[in-house]
């Protein structure tokens, strides 16, 4: 009973379940015939129809509904149940099957929606964790890069001021370029 609708439809278990429902319908019909109950036993025939509607595909439901309706016609023809009772049961049988199938489909969709919500929440949580890890990495990387850049900037400033001695003219021309690139790296 825990299986979702349609999951039994094309499996051996589904065929077996359908056969059990058909046997149950025949037993109920036999009870009507033998007991001349005039419709008092026949409502039990709605149980296999409802179970079939809940668990199986429309194709299998149709088989069980057709058999149930045929049994109602036979019983009415034999005079065991009045034609009016048989007609009302023939209307109720497919309604019960459709309502059961709709209830099962709704339950399945509800279960799927809940699963989708859980999946979306897990994805969101994973995305937040990845964003936090990225931020931590960027913070750490920028901190680790600032320290060496500060040292390079300091030495470049000392070279530019001449604190470390006089530089040859080609080297003096490179210092402003190095300072500008170091400042750009610091801003990044």
Short mmCIF file of C-alpha atoms in Angstrom, two decimals:
data_model
loop_
_atom_site.label_atom_id
_atom_site.label_comp_id
_atom_site.label_asym_id
_atom_site.label_seq_id
_atom_site.Cartn_x
_atom_site.Cartn_y
_atom_site.Cartn_z
CA UNK A 1 0.00 0.00 0.00
CA UNK A 2 2.99 2.30 0.45
CA UNK A 3 3.75 2.19 -3.27
CA UNK A 4 2.78 5.19 -5.33
CA UNK A 5 0.09 4.97 -7.99
CA UNK A 6 1.32 3.68 -11.34
CA UNK A 7 4.36 2.03 -9.69
CA UNK A 8 2.64 -1.36 -9.79
CA UNK A 9 1.14 -0.82 -13.23
CA UNK A 10 3.67 -2.69 -15.34
CA UNK A 11 5.06 -5.06 -12.74
CA UNK A 12 4.19 -8.64 -11.88
CA UNK A 13 3.02 -7.49 -8.44
CA UNK A 14 0.50 -5.20 -10.15
CA UNK A 15 -0.94 -8.01 -12.26
CA UNK A 16 -1.19 -10.25 -9.20
CA UNK A 17 -2.86 -7.45 -7.24
CA UNK A 18 -5.36 -6.88 -10.07
CA UNK A 19 -6.17 -10.61 -10.18
CA UNK A 20 -6.73 -10.60 -6.42
CA UNK A 21 -9.14 -7.67 -6.85
CA UNK A 22 -11.00 -9.51 -9.62
CA UNK A 23 -11.27 -12.64 -7.46
CA UNK A 24 -12.58 -10.49 -4.58
CA UNK A 25 -15.21 -8.98 -6.89
CA UNK A 26 -16.27 -12.46 -8.04
CA UNK A 27 -16.53 -13.66 -4.43
CA UNK A 28 -18.71 -10.67 -3.56
CA UNK A 29 -20.89 -11.37 -6.62
CA UNK A 30 -21.12 -15.03 -5.65
CA UNK A 31 -22.17 -13.93 -2.17
CA UNK A 32 -24.92 -11.83 -3.73
CA UNK A 33 -26.07 -14.72 -5.90
CA UNK A 34 -25.98 -17.37 -3.21
CA UNK A 35 -27.27 -15.27 -0.37
CA UNK A 36 -29.87 -13.40 -2.35
CA UNK A 37 -28.82 -10.37 -0.30
CA UNK A 38 -30.45 -7.81 -2.57
CA UNK A 39 -27.48 -5.48 -2.53
CA UNK A 40 -26.34 -5.76 1.07
CA UNK A 41 -23.10 -7.65 0.31
CA UNK A 42 -22.30 -5.86 -2.95
CA UNK A 43 -20.92 -2.63 -1.38
CA UNK A 44 -17.94 -4.79 -0.39
CA UNK A 45 -17.20 -4.97 -4.11
CA UNK A 46 -16.24 -1.30 -3.98
CA UNK A 47 -13.22 -2.11 -1.80
CA UNK A 48 -11.21 -3.86 -4.55
CA UNK A 49 -12.28 -1.15 -7.00
CA UNK A 50 -11.05 1.57 -4.62
CA UNK A 51 -7.77 -0.27 -3.97
CA UNK A 52 -7.23 -0.78 -7.69
CA UNK A 53 -7.90 2.91 -8.30
CA UNK A 54 -5.38 3.85 -5.62
CA UNK A 55 -2.53 1.60 -6.71
CA UNK A 56 -2.75 0.81 -10.39
CA UNK A 57 -2.80 2.62 -13.72
CA UNK A 58 -5.99 3.57 -15.53
CA UNK A 59 -5.63 0.56 -17.84
CA UNK A 60 -5.85 -1.91 -14.93
CA UNK A 61 -8.58 0.13 -13.22
CA UNK A 62 -10.66 -0.14 -16.39
CA UNK A 63 -10.41 -3.95 -16.32
CA UNK A 64 -11.58 -4.17 -12.71
CA UNK A 65 -14.36 -1.59 -13.26
CA UNK A 66 -15.65 -3.41 -16.36
CA UNK A 67 -15.70 -6.75 -14.50
CA UNK A 68 -17.48 -5.16 -11.52
CA UNK A 69 -20.07 -3.55 -13.76
CA UNK A 70 -20.59 -6.78 -15.71
CA UNK A 71 -21.14 -8.67 -12.45
CA UNK A 72 -23.71 -6.04 -11.38
CA UNK A 73 -25.55 -6.53 -14.71
CA UNK A 74 -25.51 -10.33 -14.36
CA UNK A 75 -26.80 -10.16 -10.80
CA UNK A 76 -29.55 -7.71 -11.82
CA UNK A 77 -30.51 -9.96 -14.76
CA UNK A 78 -30.82 -12.92 -12.43
CA UNK A 79 -33.17 -10.91 -10.26
CA UNK A 80 -30.97 -11.04 -7.19
CA UNK A 81 -30.59 -7.25 -7.07
CA UNK A 82 -33.15 -4.84 -8.44
CA UNK A 83 -32.18 -3.15 -11.72
CA UNK A 84 -32.28 0.24 -9.96
CA UNK A 85 -29.78 -0.96 -7.33
CA UNK A 86 -27.55 -2.44 -10.04
CA UNK A 87 -27.73 0.81 -12.04
CA UNK A 88 -26.80 2.92 -9.01
CA UNK A 89 -23.90 0.56 -8.29
CA UNK A 90 -22.77 0.78 -11.93
CA UNK A 91 -22.61 4.56 -11.55
CA UNK A 92 -20.83 4.38 -8.18
CA UNK A 93 -18.20 1.83 -9.27
CA UNK A 94 -16.39 4.06 -11.80
CA UNK A 95 -16.82 7.09 -9.54
CA UNK A 96 -15.10 5.24 -6.69
CA UNK A 97 -12.29 4.18 -9.05
CA UNK A 98 -11.79 7.73 -10.37
CA UNK A 99 -11.87 9.30 -6.90
CA UNK A 100 -9.40 6.72 -5.58
CA UNK A 101 -7.08 7.32 -8.53
CA UNK A 102 -7.30 11.11 -8.09
CA UNK A 103 -6.59 10.77 -4.37
CA UNK A 104 -3.57 8.60 -5.06
CA UNK A 105 -2.29 10.97 -7.77
CA UNK A 106 -2.75 13.93 -5.42
CA UNK A 107 -0.89 12.09 -2.66
CA UNK A 108 1.92 11.26 -5.08
CA UNK A 109 2.16 14.88 -6.28
CA UNK A 110 2.14 16.11 -2.70
CA UNK A 111 4.93 13.70 -1.81
CA UNK A 112 6.89 14.79 -4.92
CA UNK A 113 6.38 18.46 -4.06
CA UNK A 114 7.67 17.88 -0.54
CA UNK A 115 10.69 16.05 -1.98
CA UNK A 116 11.31 18.93 -4.40
CA UNK A 117 11.13 21.46 -1.54
CA UNK A 118 13.63 19.43 0.50
CA UNK A 119 15.92 19.18 -2.53
CA UNK A 120 15.67 22.94 -3.17
CA UNK A 121 16.48 23.69 0.47
CA UNK A 122 19.47 21.36 0.36
CA UNK A 123 20.69 23.02 -2.85
CA UNK A 124 20.26 26.46 -1.30
CA UNK A 125 22.16 25.40 1.81
CA UNK A 126 24.94 23.94 -0.35
CA UNK A 127 25.08 27.17 -2.39
CA UNK A 128 25.32 29.28 0.78
CA UNK A 129 28.15 27.04 2.00
CA UNK A 130 29.97 27.42 -1.32
CA UNK A 131 29.50 31.20 -1.23
CA UNK A 132 30.86 31.31 2.33
CA UNK A 133 33.86 29.17 1.30
CA UNK A 134 34.52 31.46 -1.68
CA UNK A 135 34.34 34.55 0.55
CA UNK A 136 36.68 32.97 3.10
CA UNK A 137 39.13 32.04 0.34
CA UNK A 138 39.05 35.53 -1.18
CA UNK A 139 39.55 37.14 2.24
CA UNK A 140 42.49 34.83 3.00
CA UNK A 141 44.02 35.23 -0.46
CA UNK A 142 43.78 39.03 -0.38
CA UNK A 143 45.31 39.10 3.11
CA UNK A 144 48.15 36.82 2.06
CA UNK A 145 48.85 38.91 -1.06
CA UNK A 146 48.74 42.28 0.73
CA UNK A 147 51.70 41.49 2.98
CA UNK A 148 54.24 40.78 0.20
CA UNK A 149 52.91 43.71 -1.85
CA UNK A 150 53.45 46.04 1.09
CA UNK A 151 57.08 44.89 1.30
CA UNK A 152 57.59 45.37 -2.46
CA UNK A 153 55.99 48.86 -2.28
CA UNK A 154 58.24 49.78 0.64
CA UNK A 155 61.42 48.75 -1.17
CA UNK A 156 60.28 50.48 -4.36
CA UNK A 157 59.68 53.70 -2.39
CA UNK A 158 63.16 53.40 -0.83
CA UNK A 159 64.72 52.84 -4.26
CA UNK A 160 62.80 55.82 -5.68
CA UNK A 161 63.95 58.10 -2.82
CA UNK A 162 67.52 56.87 -3.19
CA UNK A 163 67.69 55.52 0.39
CA UNK A 164 69.37 52.36 -0.86
CA UNK A 165 71.89 54.17 -2.99
CA UNK A 166 72.03 55.72 -6.43
CA UNK A 167 70.51 53.68 -9.29
CA UNK A 168 71.73 53.68 -12.87
CA UNK A 169 69.47 55.74 -15.23
CA UNK A 170 67.79 52.70 -16.92
CA UNK A 171 66.78 51.35 -13.47
CA UNK A 172 65.40 54.75 -12.42
CA UNK A 173 63.06 54.68 -15.42
CA UNK A 174 61.65 51.27 -14.38
CA UNK A 175 60.80 52.24 -10.77
CA UNK A 176 57.63 54.29 -11.59
CA UNK A 177 56.32 51.44 -13.79
CA UNK A 178 56.91 48.91 -10.99
CA UNK A 179 55.26 51.22 -8.45
CA UNK A 180 52.18 51.70 -10.66
CA UNK A 181 51.80 47.95 -11.26
CA UNK A 182 52.25 47.22 -7.56
CA UNK A 183 49.55 49.81 -6.70
CA UNK A 184 47.22 48.22 -9.29
CA UNK A 185 47.81 44.77 -7.75
CA UNK A 186 47.07 46.21 -4.32
CA UNK A 187 43.74 47.61 -5.54
CA UNK A 188 42.83 44.22 -7.04
#
